[in-house]
Amino acid sequence: MLVEEKTKGIIPACAVVVGDYLRNREGWTKVIFSQIRDQDVFVRVTINGHSVEVTPTHPFIGMDENCNPIPVLYASNLSIMHQLYTVEGADFIQALQIVKALEGKKMVLHCETDYTFFSGEDTPFILTHNTVPVGT
């Protein structure tokens, strides 16, 4: 997974450290926690040819097919009728795929203030979310 860091540019998420700033819809958000954990099942979400792999319990913010806001959409509950936010605005999910990865790893990032940041397999394109807002 790739993210955009304020001074380092586009980097792998595994290279993110506490104190880095990641690009989001509001500009930049500061990373206050970073950790790699074991994970063997992922959901690959694709929008406009760009994908991101997340855990089945990963939350997104998005909209339904009628542009009604949905504050929390978990990856395991996504469908092609949902729209997620990208660097180009909101758009419909193009494809969903379950990915099994023996000895896989996930990157856990927590950011302050705005709990979202752009990430993706080939470029930071899809707006992703922390597990929970910090402090809750």
PDB file of N, CA, C and O in Angstrom, residues 67-101:
ATOM      1  N   CYS A  67     -26.245   9.136  -3.515  1.00  0.00           N
ATOM      2  CA  CYS A  67     -25.383  10.178  -2.935  1.00  0.00           C
ATOM      3  C   CYS A  67     -25.760  10.556  -1.508  1.00  0.00           C
ATOM      4  O   CYS A  67     -25.420  11.642  -1.034  1.00  0.00           O
ATOM      5  N   ASN A  68     -26.458   9.672  -0.809  1.00  0.00           N
ATOM      6  CA  ASN A  68     -26.740   9.890   0.608  1.00  0.00           C
ATOM      7  C   ASN A  68     -25.526   9.468   1.418  1.00  0.00           C
ATOM      8  O   ASN A  68     -25.005   8.362   1.226  1.00  0.00           O
ATOM      9  N   PRO A  69     -25.022  10.333   2.314  1.00  0.00           N
ATOM     10  CA  PRO A  69     -23.827  10.008   3.097  1.00  0.00           C
ATOM     11  C   PRO A  69     -24.028   8.789   3.988  1.00  0.00           C
ATOM     12  O   PRO A  69     -25.102   8.591   4.559  1.00  0.00           O
ATOM     13  N   ILE A  70     -22.980   7.977   4.074  1.00  0.00           N
ATOM     14  CA  ILE A  70     -22.936   6.844   4.998  1.00  0.00           C
ATOM     15  C   ILE A  70     -21.667   7.042   5.827  1.00  0.00           C
ATOM     16  O   ILE A  70     -20.560   6.961   5.297  1.00  0.00           O
ATOM     17  N   PRO A  71     -21.800   7.348   7.124  1.00  0.00           N
ATOM     18  CA  PRO A  71     -20.620   7.684   7.928  1.00  0.00           C
ATOM     19  C   PRO A  71     -19.651   6.534   8.152  1.00  0.00           C
ATOM     20  O   PRO A  71     -18.454   6.758   8.299  1.00  0.00           O
ATOM     21  N   VAL A  72     -20.145   5.284   8.191  1.00  0.00           N
ATOM     22  CA  VAL A  72     -19.248   4.137   8.392  1.00  0.00           C
ATOM     23  C   VAL A  72     -19.702   2.990   7.492  1.00  0.00           C
ATOM     24  O   VAL A  72     -20.819   2.515   7.597  1.00  0.00           O
ATOM     25  N   LEU A  73     -18.804   2.583   6.611  1.00  0.00           N
ATOM     26  CA  LEU A  73     -19.005   1.411   5.750  1.00  0.00           C
ATOM     27  C   LEU A  73     -17.832   0.479   5.992  1.00  0.00           C
ATOM     28  O   LEU A  73     -16.691   0.849   5.736  1.00  0.00           O
ATOM     29  N   TYR A  74     -18.091  -0.719   6.488  1.00  0.00           N
ATOM     30  CA  TYR A  74     -17.007  -1.677   6.696  1.00  0.00           C
ATOM     31  C   TYR A  74     -16.734  -2.428   5.396  1.00  0.00           C
ATOM     32  O   TYR A  74     -17.660  -2.734   4.635  1.00  0.00           O
ATOM     33  N   ALA A  75     -15.479  -2.719   5.145  1.00  0.00           N
ATOM     34  CA  ALA A  75     -15.085  -3.363   3.891  1.00  0.00           C
ATOM     35  C   ALA A  75     -15.890  -4.625   3.616  1.00  0.00           C
ATOM     36  O   ALA A  75     -16.271  -4.889   2.481  1.00  0.00           O
ATOM     37  N   SER A  76     -16.174  -5.404   4.648  1.00  0.00           N
ATOM     38  CA  SER A  76     -16.926  -6.651   4.461  1.00  0.00           C
ATOM     39  C   SER A  76     -18.369  -6.408   4.021  1.00  0.00           C
ATOM     40  O   SER A  76     -19.025  -7.315   3.523  1.00  0.00           O
ATOM     41  N   ASN A  77     -18.882  -5.189   4.189  1.00  0.00           N
ATOM     42  CA  ASN A  77     -20.257  -4.866   3.818  1.00  0.00           C
ATOM     43  C   ASN A  77     -20.362  -4.024   2.549  1.00  0.00           C
ATOM     44  O   ASN A  77     -21.460  -3.610   2.178  1.00  0.00           O
ATOM     45  N   LEU A  78     -19.245  -3.743   1.895  1.00  0.00           N
ATOM     46  CA  LEU A  78     -19.276  -2.917   0.691  1.00  0.00           C
ATOM     47  C   LEU A  78     -19.939  -3.653  -0.467  1.00  0.00           C
ATOM     48  O   LEU A  78     -19.890  -4.882  -0.553  1.00  0.00           O
ATOM     49  N   SER A  79     -20.528  -2.885  -1.377  1.00  0.00           N
ATOM     50  CA  SER A  79     -21.070  -3.435  -2.616  1.00  0.00           C
ATOM     51  C   SER A  79     -20.792  -2.445  -3.739  1.00  0.00           C
ATOM     52  O   SER A  79     -20.367  -1.305  -3.495  1.00  0.00           O
ATOM     53  N   ILE A  80     -21.069  -2.861  -4.971  1.00  0.00           N
ATOM     54  CA  ILE A  80     -20.843  -1.964  -6.107  1.00  0.00           C
ATOM     55  C   ILE A  80     -21.873  -0.834  -6.148  1.00  0.00           C
ATOM     56  O   ILE A  80     -21.763   0.065  -6.978  1.00  0.00           O
ATOM     57  N   MET A  81     -22.830  -0.837  -5.253  1.00  0.00           N
ATOM     58  CA  MET A  81     -23.796   0.256  -5.144  1.00  0.00           C
ATOM     59  C   MET A  81     -23.288   1.380  -4.252  1.00  0.00           C
ATOM     60  O   MET A  81     -23.935   2.420  -4.139  1.00  0.00           O
ATOM     61  N   HIS A  82     -22.139   1.168  -3.607  1.00  0.00           N
ATOM     62  CA  HIS A  82     -21.562   2.200  -2.743  1.00  0.00           C
ATOM     63  C   HIS A  82     -20.571   3.069  -3.511  1.00  0.00           C
ATOM     64  O   HIS A  82     -19.916   2.603  -4.438  1.00  0.00           O
ATOM     65  N   GLN A  83     -20.479   4.311  -3.059  1.00  0.00           N
ATOM     66  CA  GLN A  83     -19.472   5.228  -3.568  1.00  0.00           C
ATOM     67  C   GLN A  83     -18.497   5.537  -2.441  1.00  0.00           C
ATOM     68  O   GLN A  83     -18.909   5.741  -1.298  1.00  0.00           O
ATOM     69  N   LEU A  84     -17.215   5.566  -2.763  1.00  0.00           N
ATOM     70  CA  LEU A  84     -16.184   5.963  -1.802  1.00  0.00           C
ATOM     71  C   LEU A  84     -15.475   7.197  -2.335  1.00  0.00           C
ATOM     72  O   LEU A  84     -15.525   7.497  -3.530  1.00  0.00           O
ATOM     73  N   TYR A  85     -14.811   7.893  -1.447  1.00  0.00           N
ATOM     74  CA  TYR A  85     -14.100   9.113  -1.833  1.00  0.00           C
ATOM     75  C   TYR A  85     -12.715   8.771  -2.374  1.00  0.00           C
ATOM     76  O   TYR A  85     -12.031   7.884  -1.860  1.00  0.00           O
ATOM     77  N   THR A  86     -12.326   9.495  -3.418  1.00  0.00           N
ATOM     78  CA  THR A  86     -11.008   9.348  -4.028  1.00  0.00           C
ATOM     79  C   THR A  86     -10.397  10.734  -4.183  1.00  0.00           C
ATOM     80  O   THR A  86     -11.050  11.742  -3.881  1.00  0.00           O
ATOM     81  N   VAL A  87      -9.180  10.788  -4.691  1.00  0.00           N
ATOM     82  CA  VAL A  87      -8.553  12.094  -4.939  1.00  0.00           C
ATOM     83  C   VAL A  87      -9.313  12.879  -5.999  1.00  0.00           C
ATOM     84  O   VAL A  87      -9.151  14.094  -6.106  1.00  0.00           O
ATOM     85  N   GLU A  88     -10.166  12.197  -6.779  1.00  0.00           N
ATOM     86  CA  GLU A  88     -10.948  12.844  -7.836  1.00  0.00           C
ATOM     87  C   GLU A  88     -12.392  13.124  -7.407  1.00  0.00           C
ATOM     88  O   GLU A  88     -13.192  13.567  -8.217  1.00  0.00           O
ATOM     89  N   GLY A  89     -12.734  12.866  -6.155  1.00  0.00           N
ATOM     90  CA  GLY A  89     -14.108  13.002  -5.676  1.00  0.00           C
ATOM     91  C   GLY A  89     -14.692  11.630  -5.407  1.00  0.00           C
ATOM     92  O   GLY A  89     -13.988  10.632  -5.416  1.00  0.00           O
ATOM     93  N   ALA A  90     -15.992  11.548  -5.207  1.00  0.00           N
ATOM     94  CA  ALA A  90     -16.634  10.259  -4.924  1.00  0.00           C
ATOM     95  C   ALA A  90     -16.939   9.527  -6.224  1.00  0.00           C
ATOM     96  O   ALA A  90     -17.263  10.143  -7.234  1.00  0.00           O
ATOM     97  N   ASP A  91     -16.832   8.190  -6.167  1.00  0.00           N
ATOM     98  CA  ASP A  91     -17.177   7.376  -7.327  1.00  0.00           C
ATOM     99  C   ASP A  91     -17.571   5.979  -6.869  1.00  0.00           C
ATOM    100  O   ASP A  91     -17.240   5.559  -5.761  1.00  0.00           O
ATOM    101  N   PHE A  92     -18.260   5.270  -7.757  1.00  0.00           N
ATOM    102  CA  PHE A  92     -18.733   3.936  -7.437  1.00  0.00           C
ATOM    103  C   PHE A  92     -17.593   2.920  -7.393  1.00  0.00           C
ATOM    104  O   PHE A  92     -16.616   3.033  -8.140  1.00  0.00           O
ATOM    105  N   ILE A  93     -17.763   1.925  -6.536  1.00  0.00           N
ATOM    106  CA  ILE A  93     -16.826   0.810  -6.465  1.00  0.00           C
ATOM    107  C   ILE A  93     -16.954   0.006  -7.755  1.00  0.00           C
ATOM    108  O   ILE A  93     -18.055  -0.334  -8.185  1.00  0.00           O
ATOM    109  N   GLN A  94     -15.822  -0.268  -8.363  1.00  0.00           N
ATOM    110  CA  GLN A  94     -15.775  -1.009  -9.625  1.00  0.00           C
ATOM    111  C   GLN A  94     -15.703  -2.512  -9.383  1.00  0.00           C
ATOM    112  O   GLN A  94     -16.291  -3.297 -10.124  1.00  0.00           O
ATOM    113  N   ALA A  95     -14.952  -2.925  -8.354  1.00  0.00           N
ATOM    114  CA  ALA A  95     -14.781  -4.346  -8.073  1.00  0.00           C
ATOM    115  C   ALA A  95     -14.406  -4.546  -6.615  1.00  0.00           C
ATOM    116  O   ALA A  95     -13.781  -3.693  -5.989  1.00  0.00           O
ATOM    117  N   LEU A  96     -14.783  -5.719  -6.099  1.00  0.00           N
ATOM    118  CA  LEU A  96     -14.427  -6.162  -4.751  1.00  0.00           C
ATOM    119  C   LEU A  96     -13.885  -7.580  -4.859  1.00  0.00           C
ATOM    120  O   LEU A  96     -14.435  -8.396  -5.594  1.00  0.00           O
ATOM    121  N   GLN A  97     -12.813  -7.853  -4.121  1.00  0.00           N
ATOM    122  CA  GLN A  97     -12.203  -9.184  -4.183  1.00  0.00           C
ATOM    123  C   GLN A  97     -11.652  -9.563  -2.824  1.00  0.00           C
ATOM    124  O   GLN A  97     -11.037  -8.744  -2.140  1.00  0.00           O
ATOM    125  N   ILE A  98     -11.870 -10.811  -2.417  1.00  0.00           N
ATOM    126  CA  ILE A  98     -11.250 -11.327  -1.198  1.00  0.00           C
ATOM    127  C   ILE A  98      -9.850 -11.799  -1.551  1.00  0.00           C
ATOM    128  O   ILE A  98      -9.644 -12.492  -2.554  1.00  0.00           O
ATOM    129  N   VAL A  99      -8.873 -11.421  -0.735  1.00  0.00           N
ATOM    130  CA  VAL A  99      -7.481 -11.804  -0.950  1.00  0.00           C
ATOM    131  C   VAL A  99      -6.993 -12.530   0.297  1.00  0.00           C
ATOM    132  O   VAL A  99      -7.055 -11.981   1.397  1.00  0.00           O
ATOM    133  N   LYS A 100      -6.538 -13.770   0.107  1.00  0.00           N
ATOM    134  CA  LYS A 100      -5.962 -14.536   1.219  1.00  0.00           C
ATOM    135  C   LYS A 100      -4.450 -14.479   1.090  1.00  0.00           C
ATOM    136  O   LYS A 100      -3.899 -14.767   0.033  1.00  0.00           O
ATOM    137  N   ALA A 101      -3.786 -14.112   2.177  1.00  0.00           N
ATOM    138  CA  ALA A 101      -2.336 -13.942   2.165  1.00  0.00           C
ATOM    139  C   ALA A 101      -1.732 -14.700   3.337  1.00  0.00           C
ATOM    140  O   ALA A 101      -1.790 -14.236   4.478  1.00  0.00           O
TER     141      ALA A 101
END
